[in-house]
Short mmCIF file of C-alpha atoms and ligand atoms in Angstrom, two decimals:
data_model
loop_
_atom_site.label_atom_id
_atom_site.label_comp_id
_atom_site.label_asym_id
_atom_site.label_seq_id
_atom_site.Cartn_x
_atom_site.Cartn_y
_atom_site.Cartn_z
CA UNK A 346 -4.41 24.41 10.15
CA UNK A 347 -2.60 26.10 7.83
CA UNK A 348 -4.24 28.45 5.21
CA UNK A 349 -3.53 26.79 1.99
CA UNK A 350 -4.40 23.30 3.27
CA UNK A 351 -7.81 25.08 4.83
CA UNK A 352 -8.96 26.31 0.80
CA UNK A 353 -9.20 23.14 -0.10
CA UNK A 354 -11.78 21.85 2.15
CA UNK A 355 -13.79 25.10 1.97
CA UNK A 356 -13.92 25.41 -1.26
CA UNK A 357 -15.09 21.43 -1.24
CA UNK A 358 -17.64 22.22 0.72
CA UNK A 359 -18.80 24.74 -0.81
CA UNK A 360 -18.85 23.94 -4.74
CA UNK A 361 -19.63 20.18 -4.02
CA UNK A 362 -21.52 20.30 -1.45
CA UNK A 363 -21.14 18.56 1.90
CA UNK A 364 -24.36 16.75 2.06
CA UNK A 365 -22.90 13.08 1.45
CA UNK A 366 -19.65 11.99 0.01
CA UNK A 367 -19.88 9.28 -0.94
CA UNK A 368 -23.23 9.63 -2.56
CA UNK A 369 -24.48 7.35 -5.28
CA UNK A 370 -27.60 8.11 -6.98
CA UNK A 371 -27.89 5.94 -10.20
CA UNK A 372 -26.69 2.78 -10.73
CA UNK A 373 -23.22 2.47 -11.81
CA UNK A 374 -22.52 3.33 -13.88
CA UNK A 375 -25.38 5.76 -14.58
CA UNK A 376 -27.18 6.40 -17.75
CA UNK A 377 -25.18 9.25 -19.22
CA UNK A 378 -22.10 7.40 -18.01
CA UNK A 379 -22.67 4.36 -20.06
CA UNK A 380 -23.88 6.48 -23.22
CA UNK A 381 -19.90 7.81 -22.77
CA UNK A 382 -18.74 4.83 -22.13
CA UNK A 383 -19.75 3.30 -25.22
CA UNK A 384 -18.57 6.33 -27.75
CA UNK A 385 -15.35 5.33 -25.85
CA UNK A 386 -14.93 2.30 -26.97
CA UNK A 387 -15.88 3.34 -30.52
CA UNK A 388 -13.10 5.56 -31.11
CA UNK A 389 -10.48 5.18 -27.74
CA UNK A 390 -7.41 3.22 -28.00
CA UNK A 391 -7.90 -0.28 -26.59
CA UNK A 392 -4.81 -0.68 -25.32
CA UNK A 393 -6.46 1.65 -21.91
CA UNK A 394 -7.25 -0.79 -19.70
CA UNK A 395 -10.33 0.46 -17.72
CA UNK A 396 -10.56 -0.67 -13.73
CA UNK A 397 -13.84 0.43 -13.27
CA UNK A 398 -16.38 2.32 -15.05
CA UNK A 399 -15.75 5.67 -13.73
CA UNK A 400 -16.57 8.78 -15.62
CA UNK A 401 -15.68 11.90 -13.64
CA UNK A 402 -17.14 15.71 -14.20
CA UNK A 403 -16.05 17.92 -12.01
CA UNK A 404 -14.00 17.65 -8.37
CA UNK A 405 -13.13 19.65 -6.08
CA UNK A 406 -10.59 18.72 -3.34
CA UNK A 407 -11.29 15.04 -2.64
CA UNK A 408 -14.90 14.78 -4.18
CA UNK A 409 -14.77 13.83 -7.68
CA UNK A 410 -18.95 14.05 -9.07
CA UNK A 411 -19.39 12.11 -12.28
CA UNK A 412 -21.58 12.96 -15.30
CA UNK A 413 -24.77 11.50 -13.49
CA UNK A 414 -24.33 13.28 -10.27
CA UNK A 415 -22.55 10.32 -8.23
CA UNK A 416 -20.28 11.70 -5.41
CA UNK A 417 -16.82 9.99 -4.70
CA UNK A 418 -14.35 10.26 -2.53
CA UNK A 419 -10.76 9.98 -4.00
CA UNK A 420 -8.14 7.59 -2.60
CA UNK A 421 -6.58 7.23 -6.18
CA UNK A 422 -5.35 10.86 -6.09
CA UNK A 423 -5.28 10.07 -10.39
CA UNK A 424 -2.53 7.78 -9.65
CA UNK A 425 -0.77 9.69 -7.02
CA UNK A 426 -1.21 12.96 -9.39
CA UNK A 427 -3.44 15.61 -7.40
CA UNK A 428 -1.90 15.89 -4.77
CA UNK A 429 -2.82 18.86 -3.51
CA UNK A 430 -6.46 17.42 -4.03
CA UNK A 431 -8.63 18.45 -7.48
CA UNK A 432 -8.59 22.06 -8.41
CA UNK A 433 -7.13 23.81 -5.21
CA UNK A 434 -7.56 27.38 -5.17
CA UNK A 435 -3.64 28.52 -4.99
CA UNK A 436 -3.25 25.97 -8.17
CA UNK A 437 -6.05 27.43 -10.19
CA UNK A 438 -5.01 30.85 -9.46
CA UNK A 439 -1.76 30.32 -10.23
CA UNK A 440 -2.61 28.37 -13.58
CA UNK A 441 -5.04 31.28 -14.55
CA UNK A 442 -2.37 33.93 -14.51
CA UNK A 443 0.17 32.10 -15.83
CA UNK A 444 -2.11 31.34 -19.09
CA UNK A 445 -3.02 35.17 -18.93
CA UNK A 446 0.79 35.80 -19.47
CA UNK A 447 2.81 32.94 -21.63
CA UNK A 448 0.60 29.71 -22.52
CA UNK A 449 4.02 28.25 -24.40
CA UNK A 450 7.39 29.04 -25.71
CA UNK A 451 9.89 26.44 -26.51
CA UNK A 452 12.19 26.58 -23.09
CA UNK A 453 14.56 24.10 -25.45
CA UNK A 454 15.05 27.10 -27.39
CA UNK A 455 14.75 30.60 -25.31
CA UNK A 456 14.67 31.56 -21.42
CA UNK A 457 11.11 30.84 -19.30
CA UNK A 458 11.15 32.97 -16.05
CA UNK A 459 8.81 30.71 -14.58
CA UNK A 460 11.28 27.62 -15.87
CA UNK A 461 13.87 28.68 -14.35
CA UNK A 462 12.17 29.74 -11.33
CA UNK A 463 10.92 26.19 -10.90
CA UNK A 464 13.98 24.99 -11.23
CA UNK A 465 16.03 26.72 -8.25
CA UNK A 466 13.06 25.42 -6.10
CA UNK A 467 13.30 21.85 -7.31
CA UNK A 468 17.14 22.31 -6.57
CA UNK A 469 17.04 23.64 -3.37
CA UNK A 470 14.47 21.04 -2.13
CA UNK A 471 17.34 18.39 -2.83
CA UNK A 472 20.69 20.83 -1.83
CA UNK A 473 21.20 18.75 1.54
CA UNK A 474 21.95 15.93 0.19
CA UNK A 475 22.63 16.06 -3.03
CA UNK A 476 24.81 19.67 -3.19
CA UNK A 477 24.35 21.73 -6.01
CA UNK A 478 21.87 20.35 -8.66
CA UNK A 479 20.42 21.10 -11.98
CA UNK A 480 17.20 20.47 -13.60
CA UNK A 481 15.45 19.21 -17.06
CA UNK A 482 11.85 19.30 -17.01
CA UNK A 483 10.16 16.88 -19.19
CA UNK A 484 5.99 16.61 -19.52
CA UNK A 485 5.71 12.75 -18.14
CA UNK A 486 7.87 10.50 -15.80
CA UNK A 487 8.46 8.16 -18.79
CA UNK A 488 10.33 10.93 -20.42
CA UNK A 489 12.23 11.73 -17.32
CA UNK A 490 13.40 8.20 -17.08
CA UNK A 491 14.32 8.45 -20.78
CA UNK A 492 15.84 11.57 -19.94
CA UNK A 493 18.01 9.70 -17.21
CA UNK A 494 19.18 6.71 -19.11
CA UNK A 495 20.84 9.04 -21.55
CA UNK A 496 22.03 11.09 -18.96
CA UNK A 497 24.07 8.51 -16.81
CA UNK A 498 25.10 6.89 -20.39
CA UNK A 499 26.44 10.15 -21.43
CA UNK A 500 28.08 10.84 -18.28
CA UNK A 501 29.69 7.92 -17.14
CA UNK A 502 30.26 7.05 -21.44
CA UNK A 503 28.55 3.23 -20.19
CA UNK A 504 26.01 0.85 -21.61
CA UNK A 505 24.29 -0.92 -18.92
CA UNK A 506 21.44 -0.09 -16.71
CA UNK A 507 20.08 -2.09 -13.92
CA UNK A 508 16.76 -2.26 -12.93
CA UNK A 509 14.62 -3.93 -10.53
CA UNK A 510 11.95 -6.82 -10.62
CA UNK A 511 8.34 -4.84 -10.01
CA UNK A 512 9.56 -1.73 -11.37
CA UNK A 513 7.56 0.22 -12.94
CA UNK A 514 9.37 3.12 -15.11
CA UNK A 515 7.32 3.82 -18.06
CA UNK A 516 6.47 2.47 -21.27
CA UNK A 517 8.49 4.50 -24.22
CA UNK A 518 10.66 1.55 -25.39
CA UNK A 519 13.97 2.48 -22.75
CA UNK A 520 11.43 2.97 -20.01
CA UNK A 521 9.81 -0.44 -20.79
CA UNK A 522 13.18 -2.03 -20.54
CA UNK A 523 13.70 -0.81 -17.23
CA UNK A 524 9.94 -1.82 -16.54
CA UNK A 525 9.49 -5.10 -14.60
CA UNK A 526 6.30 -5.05 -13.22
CA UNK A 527 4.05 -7.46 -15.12
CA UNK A 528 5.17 -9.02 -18.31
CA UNK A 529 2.10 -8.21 -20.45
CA UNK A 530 3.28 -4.74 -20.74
CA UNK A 531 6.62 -5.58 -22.25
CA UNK A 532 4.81 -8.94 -24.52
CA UNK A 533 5.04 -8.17 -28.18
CA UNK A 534 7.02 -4.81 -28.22
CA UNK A 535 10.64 -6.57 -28.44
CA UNK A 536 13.73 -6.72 -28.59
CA UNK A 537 13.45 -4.33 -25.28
CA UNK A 538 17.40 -1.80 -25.25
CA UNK A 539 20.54 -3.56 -24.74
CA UNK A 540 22.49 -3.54 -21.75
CA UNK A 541 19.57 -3.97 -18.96
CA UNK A 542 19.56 -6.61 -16.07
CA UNK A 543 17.04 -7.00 -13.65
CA UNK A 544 17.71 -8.06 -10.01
CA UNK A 545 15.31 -8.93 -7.34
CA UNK A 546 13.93 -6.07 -5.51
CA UNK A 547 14.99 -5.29 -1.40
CA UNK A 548 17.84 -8.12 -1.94
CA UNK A 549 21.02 -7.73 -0.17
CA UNK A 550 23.96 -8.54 -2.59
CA UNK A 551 22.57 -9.66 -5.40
CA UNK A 552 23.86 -7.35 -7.89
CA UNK A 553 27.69 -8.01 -6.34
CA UNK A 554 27.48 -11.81 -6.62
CA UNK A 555 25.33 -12.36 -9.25
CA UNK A 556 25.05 -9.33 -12.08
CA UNK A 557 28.67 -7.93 -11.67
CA UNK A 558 29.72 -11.68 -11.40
CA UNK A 559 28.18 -13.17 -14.21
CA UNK A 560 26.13 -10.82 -16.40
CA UNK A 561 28.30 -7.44 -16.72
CA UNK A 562 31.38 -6.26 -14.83
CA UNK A 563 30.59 -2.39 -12.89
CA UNK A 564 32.94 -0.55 -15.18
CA UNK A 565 30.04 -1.07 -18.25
CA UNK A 566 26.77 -0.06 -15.94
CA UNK A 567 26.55 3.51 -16.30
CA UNK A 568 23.51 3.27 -13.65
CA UNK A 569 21.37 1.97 -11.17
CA UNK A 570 17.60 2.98 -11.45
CA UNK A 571 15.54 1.90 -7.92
CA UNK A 572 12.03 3.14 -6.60
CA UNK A 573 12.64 4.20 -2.84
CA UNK A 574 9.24 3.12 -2.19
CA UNK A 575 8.27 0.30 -5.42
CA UNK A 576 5.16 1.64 -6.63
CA UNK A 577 3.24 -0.23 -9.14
CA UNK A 578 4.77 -3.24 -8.11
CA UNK A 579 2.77 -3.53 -5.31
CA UNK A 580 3.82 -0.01 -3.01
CA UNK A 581 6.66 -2.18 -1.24
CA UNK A 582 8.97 -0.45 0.91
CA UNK A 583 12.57 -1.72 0.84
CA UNK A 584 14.23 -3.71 4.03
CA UNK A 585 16.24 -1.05 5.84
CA UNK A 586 19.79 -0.48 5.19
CA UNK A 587 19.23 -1.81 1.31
CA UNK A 588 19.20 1.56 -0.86
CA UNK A 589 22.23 2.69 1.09
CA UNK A 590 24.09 -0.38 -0.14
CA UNK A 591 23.14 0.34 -3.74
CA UNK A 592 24.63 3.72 -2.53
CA UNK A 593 27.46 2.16 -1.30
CA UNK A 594 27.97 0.07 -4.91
CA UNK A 595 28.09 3.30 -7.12
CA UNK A 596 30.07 5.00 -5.01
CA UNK A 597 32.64 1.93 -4.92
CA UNK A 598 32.02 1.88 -8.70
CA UNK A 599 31.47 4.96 -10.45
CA UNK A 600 27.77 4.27 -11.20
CA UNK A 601 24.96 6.63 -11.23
CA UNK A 602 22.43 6.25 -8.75
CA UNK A 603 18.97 7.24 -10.29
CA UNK A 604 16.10 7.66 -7.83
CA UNK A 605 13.17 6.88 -9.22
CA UNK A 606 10.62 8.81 -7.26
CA UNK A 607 7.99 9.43 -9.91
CA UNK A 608 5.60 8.04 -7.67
CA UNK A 609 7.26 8.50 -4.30
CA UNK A 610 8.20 12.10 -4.71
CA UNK A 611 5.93 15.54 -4.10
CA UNK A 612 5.53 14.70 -0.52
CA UNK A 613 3.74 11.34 -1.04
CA UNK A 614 5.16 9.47 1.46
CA UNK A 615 5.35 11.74 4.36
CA UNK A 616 8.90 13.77 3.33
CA UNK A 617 9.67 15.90 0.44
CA UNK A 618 11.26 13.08 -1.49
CA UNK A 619 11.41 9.23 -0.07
CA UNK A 620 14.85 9.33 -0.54
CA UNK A 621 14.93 11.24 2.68
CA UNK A 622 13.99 8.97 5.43
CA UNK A 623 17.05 6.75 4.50
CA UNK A 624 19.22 9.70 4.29
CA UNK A 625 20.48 8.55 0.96
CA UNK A 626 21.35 11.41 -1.68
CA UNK A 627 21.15 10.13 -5.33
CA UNK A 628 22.94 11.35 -8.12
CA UNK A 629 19.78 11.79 -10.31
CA UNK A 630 16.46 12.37 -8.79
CA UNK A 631 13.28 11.90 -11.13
CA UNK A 632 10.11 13.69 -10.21
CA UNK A 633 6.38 13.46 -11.68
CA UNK A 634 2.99 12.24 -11.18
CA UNK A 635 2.07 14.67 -7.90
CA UNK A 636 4.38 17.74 -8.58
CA UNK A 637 2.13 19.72 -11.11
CA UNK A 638 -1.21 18.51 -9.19
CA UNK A 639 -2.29 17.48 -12.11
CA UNK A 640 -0.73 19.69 -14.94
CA UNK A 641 1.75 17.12 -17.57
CA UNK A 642 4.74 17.96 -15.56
CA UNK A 643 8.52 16.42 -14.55
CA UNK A 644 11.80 16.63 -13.36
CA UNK A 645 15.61 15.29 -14.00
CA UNK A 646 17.33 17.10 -11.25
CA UNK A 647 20.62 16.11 -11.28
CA UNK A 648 24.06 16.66 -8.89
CA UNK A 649 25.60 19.94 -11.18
CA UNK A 650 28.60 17.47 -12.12
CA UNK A 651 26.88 14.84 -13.11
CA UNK A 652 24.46 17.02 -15.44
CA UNK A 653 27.67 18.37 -17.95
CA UNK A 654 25.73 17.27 -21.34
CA UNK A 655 25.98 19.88 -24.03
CA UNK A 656 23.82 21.84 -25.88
CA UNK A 657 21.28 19.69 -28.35
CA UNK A 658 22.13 16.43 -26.74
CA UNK A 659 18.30 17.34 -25.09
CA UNK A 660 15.74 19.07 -25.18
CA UNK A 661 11.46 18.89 -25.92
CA UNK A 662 8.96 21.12 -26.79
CA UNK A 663 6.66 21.35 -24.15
CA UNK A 664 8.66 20.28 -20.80
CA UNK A 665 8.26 22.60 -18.72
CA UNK A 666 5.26 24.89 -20.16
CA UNK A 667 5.08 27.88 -18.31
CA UNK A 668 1.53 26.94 -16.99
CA UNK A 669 2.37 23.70 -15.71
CA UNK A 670 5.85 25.28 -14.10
CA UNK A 671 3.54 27.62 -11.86
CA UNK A 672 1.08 25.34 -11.54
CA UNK A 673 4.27 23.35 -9.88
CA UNK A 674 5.33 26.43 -8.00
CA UNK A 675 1.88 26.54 -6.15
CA UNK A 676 1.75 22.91 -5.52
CA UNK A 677 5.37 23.12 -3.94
CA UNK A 678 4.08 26.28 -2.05
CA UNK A 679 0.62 23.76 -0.63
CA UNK A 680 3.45 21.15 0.37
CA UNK A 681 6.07 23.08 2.26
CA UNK A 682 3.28 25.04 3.99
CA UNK A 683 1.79 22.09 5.63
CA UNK A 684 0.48 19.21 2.99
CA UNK A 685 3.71 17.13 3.07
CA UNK A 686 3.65 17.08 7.37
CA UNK A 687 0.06 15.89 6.68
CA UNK A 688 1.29 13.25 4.70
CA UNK A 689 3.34 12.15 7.42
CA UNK A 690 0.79 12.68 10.25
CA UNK A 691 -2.20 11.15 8.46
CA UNK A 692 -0.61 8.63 6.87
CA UNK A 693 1.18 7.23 10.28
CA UNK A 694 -2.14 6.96 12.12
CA UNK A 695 -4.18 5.47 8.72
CA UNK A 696 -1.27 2.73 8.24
CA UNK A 697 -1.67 2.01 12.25
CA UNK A 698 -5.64 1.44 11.92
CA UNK A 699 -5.21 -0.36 8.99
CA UNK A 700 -2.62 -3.02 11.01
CA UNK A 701 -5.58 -2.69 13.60
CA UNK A 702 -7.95 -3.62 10.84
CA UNK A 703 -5.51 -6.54 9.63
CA UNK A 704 -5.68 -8.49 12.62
CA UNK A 705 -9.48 -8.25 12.30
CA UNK A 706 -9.76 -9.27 8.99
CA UNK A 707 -8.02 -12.65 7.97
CA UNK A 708 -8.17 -11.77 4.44
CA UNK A 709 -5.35 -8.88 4.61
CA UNK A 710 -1.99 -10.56 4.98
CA UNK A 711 0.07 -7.34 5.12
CA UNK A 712 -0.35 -3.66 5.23
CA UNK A 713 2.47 -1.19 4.21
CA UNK A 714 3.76 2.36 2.91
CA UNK A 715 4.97 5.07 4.41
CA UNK A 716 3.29 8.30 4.96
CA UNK A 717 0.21 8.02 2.35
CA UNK A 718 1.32 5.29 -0.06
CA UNK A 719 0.00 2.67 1.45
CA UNK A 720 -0.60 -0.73 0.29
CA UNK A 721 -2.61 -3.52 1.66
CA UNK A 722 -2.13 -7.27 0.54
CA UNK A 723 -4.81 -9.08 -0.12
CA UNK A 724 -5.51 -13.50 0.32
CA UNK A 725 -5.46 -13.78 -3.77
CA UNK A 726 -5.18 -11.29 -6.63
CA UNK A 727 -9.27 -11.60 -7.49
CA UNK A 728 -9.88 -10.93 -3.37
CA UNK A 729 -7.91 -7.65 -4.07
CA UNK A 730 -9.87 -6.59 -7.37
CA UNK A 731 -13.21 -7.73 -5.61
CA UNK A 732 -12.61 -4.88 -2.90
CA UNK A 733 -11.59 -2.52 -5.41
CA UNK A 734 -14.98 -3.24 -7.23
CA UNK A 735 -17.06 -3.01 -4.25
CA UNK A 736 -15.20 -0.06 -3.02
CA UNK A 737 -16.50 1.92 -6.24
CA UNK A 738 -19.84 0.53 -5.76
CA UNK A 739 -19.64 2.50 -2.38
CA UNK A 740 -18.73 5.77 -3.48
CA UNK A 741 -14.58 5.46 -2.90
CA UNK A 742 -12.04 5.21 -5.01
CA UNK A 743 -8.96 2.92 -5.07
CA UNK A 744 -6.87 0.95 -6.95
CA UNK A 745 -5.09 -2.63 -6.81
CA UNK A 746 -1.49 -2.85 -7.38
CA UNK A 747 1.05 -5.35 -7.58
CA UNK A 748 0.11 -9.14 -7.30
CA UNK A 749 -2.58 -8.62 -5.08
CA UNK A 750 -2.27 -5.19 -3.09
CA UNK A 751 -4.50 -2.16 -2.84
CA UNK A 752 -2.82 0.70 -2.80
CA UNK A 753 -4.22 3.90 -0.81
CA UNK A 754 -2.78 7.02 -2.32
CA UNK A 755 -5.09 10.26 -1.62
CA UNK A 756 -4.39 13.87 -1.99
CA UNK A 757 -1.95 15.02 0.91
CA UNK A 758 -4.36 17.61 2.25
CA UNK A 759 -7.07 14.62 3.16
CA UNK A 760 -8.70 15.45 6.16
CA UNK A 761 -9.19 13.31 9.44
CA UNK A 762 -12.91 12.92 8.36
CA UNK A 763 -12.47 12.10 5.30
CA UNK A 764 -9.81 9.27 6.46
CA UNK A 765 -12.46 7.67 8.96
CA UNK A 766 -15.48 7.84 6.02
CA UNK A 767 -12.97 5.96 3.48
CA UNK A 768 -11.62 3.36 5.99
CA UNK A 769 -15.62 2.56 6.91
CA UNK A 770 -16.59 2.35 3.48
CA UNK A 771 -12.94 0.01 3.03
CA UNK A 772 -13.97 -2.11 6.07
CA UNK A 773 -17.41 -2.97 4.74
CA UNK A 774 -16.20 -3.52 1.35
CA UNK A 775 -13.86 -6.11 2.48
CA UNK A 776 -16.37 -7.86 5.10
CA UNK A 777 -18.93 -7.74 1.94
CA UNK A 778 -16.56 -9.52 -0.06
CA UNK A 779 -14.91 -11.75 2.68
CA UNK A 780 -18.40 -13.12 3.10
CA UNK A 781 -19.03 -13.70 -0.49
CA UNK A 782 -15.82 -15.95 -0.53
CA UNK A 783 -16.59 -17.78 2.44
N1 PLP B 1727 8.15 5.97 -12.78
C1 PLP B 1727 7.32 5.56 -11.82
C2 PLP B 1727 7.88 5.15 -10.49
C3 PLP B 1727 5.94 5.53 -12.03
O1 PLP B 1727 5.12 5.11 -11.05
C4 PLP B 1727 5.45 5.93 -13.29
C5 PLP B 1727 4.00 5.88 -13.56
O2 PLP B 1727 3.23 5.26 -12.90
C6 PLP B 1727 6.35 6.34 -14.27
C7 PLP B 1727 7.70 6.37 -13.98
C8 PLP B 1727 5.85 6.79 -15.61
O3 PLP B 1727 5.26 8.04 -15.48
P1 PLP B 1727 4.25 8.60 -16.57
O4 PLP B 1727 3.05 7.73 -16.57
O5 PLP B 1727 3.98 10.02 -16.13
O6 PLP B 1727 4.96 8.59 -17.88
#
């Protein structure tokens, strides 16, 4: 194995222990948990909407230990975020001496070595197929799909934007628009931007005969924004053949192609960006979530032609801190040296035992993803939060999405071991709950 996947699990072993994970001690949540819990909800926005009551300390790789000394393992990744698992060696060292050096200086304003640095990897990861690209970093993917919108807007000197039913983009007030995922989150913050239309995810044609016939001609949409891989929207991947025809439509139109890989990007599903395994080059790519493991970091790389804005049409004050860039450089360094094949590898034979696992277990009526963003559909929307529920209660973490998915999305440097200790403690949380409902 290579050596900066083998850190991690050393280093879990030895600062969390190996003795059991999971390993629940208290009832959940525990004492000093709940005493947290309810400061929280003194003085915490309400608008966070809590899955489970989970109130983590310390982790190390993919242990998390909360405040009463419960041991989890982590198929939540923080949304997809760590994925290089929590607090990997070559990321904390890399984050230490970067905040020994330059903690901050405007990069909208003067020149970052590490900034730029980041930015010829980011671009050469995409050179393939894209050519020659630049880069904006921003500090969240809602800002990079902000970021984007003005871009192809700007570029193409359009109005319209279309978006996809289930998408999930952000929720600053462009990146809502865009957002189509469940209607609560866009309830009571209208009137959304002008010039966005929504078409049905994975559907051949639609936007031909329906949006450019009816809604808005192609010479006013400056863009098309799709999710390779739709991520809060349940982790569905896209019939084959469909992104290249949204491909296919710019191309015949002049529209920008924005991939949306937020979620999909940083090696999560098994290639450097999900792009990839349909060979389709995009003119903007948008990167987040997983590429900082953990650090407030993200990308607008962009084709070099298509990126021609001038100086002051955008900038920010803290995309791209210095310690988040290296804390990006040492994540890229854990992926191209062996996290992103693992991805792939591990995430192949998890999505085959979980098809095995499907035909055992009447109450999973699909399982899909590609390397490891992987969802599984559940009977009903309350059989999916049930499992969720009891899968805390047993020591792992996971998350619904969509309608009624699960979504499995754990660091990239997961071990065999700790693949085969989740998928028992999934199995029995789904029997436990299958029996309930009988
Ligand atoms: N785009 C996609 C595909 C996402 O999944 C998300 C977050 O889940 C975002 C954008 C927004 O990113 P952030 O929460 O970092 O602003």
């Amino acid at each position: 194995m290579s050596p900066l996947l083998t850190p991690t699990i050393t280093q879990t072993l030895a600062e969390l222990g190996t003795a059991r994970v999971p390993h629940i001690i208290t009832e959940l949540p525990g004492p000093i948990a709940r005493s947290i819990i309810a400061r929280d909800a003194a003085c915490v926005s309400p608008s966070l909407g809590r899955v489970y009551p989970l109130v983590p300390k310390r982790a190390r790789g993919l242990v998390i230990e909360d405040v009463d000394g419960n041991r989890f393992l982590d198929f939540n990744a923080g949304i997809a975020v760590n994925s290089t698992g929590h607090c990997h060696p070559h990321v904390l060292a890399a984050i230490e001496q970067q905040s020994r050096e330059l903690i901050h200086y405007c990069s909208s304003d003067w020149y970052l070595p590490v900034y730029i640095e980041l930015c010829e990897r980011l671009a050469a990861t995409v050179a393939p197929s894209m050519g020659p690209a630049k880069v904006f970093l921003a500090n969240s993917g809602t800002e990079a799909v902000e970021g984007a919108i003005k871009l192809a807007r700007f570029t193409t000197g359009r109005p319209n934007v279309i978006a996809f039913h289930g998408a999930f983009h952000g929720r600053s007030l462009g990146a809502l628009t865009l957002t189509a995922s469940k209607a609560k989150y866009r309830s009571g913050f209208g009137p959304m931007i002008a010039g966005v239309f929504h078409a049905p995810y994975g559907e051949f044609g639609y936007i031909d005969n329906v949006i450019f016939k009816h809604l808005s001609e192609p010479s006013d949409v400056a863009a098309i924004i799709v999710e390779p891989v739709q991520g809060e929207g349940g982790y569905v991947v896209p019939p084959p053949g469909w992104l290249a025809e949204l491909r296919e439509l710019c191309d015949q139109h002049g529209i920008v192609l924005i991939a949306d890989e937020v979620q999909t990007g940083a090696g999560r599903t098994g290639t450097m960006w999900a792009c990839e395994y349909e060979r389709i080059a995009p003119d903007i790519l948008l990167a987040g979530k997983g590429l900082a493991s953990g650090m407030p970091l993200a990308a607008i790389i962009a084709r070099s032609p298509i990126m021609q804005w001038t100086p002051g049409k955008h900038g920010s004050t803290f995309g791209g801190n210095p310690v988040a860039c290296a804390a990006a450089l040492a994540t890229l360094d854990i992926l191209q040296d062996g996290a992103i094949q693992n991805a792939a590898t591990i995430g192949a034979s998890l999505l085959a035992d979980l098809q095995t696992l499907r035909h055992r277990q009447h109450a999973i009526t699909a399982v899909h993803g590609r390397g490891l963003m992987i969802g599984i559909d559940f009977v009903s929307a309350e059989f999916a939060t049930a499992v969720e529920q009891e899968c805390f209660r047993r020591g792992l973490l996971v998350l619904t999405c969509g309608d009624r998915s699960l979504r499995i999305a754990p660091p990239l440097t997961i071990t065999e071991g700790e693949v085969r200790t989740g998928l028992h403690i999934l199995t029995d949380a789904i029997s436990a709950v299958a029996t309930i409902a009988a």
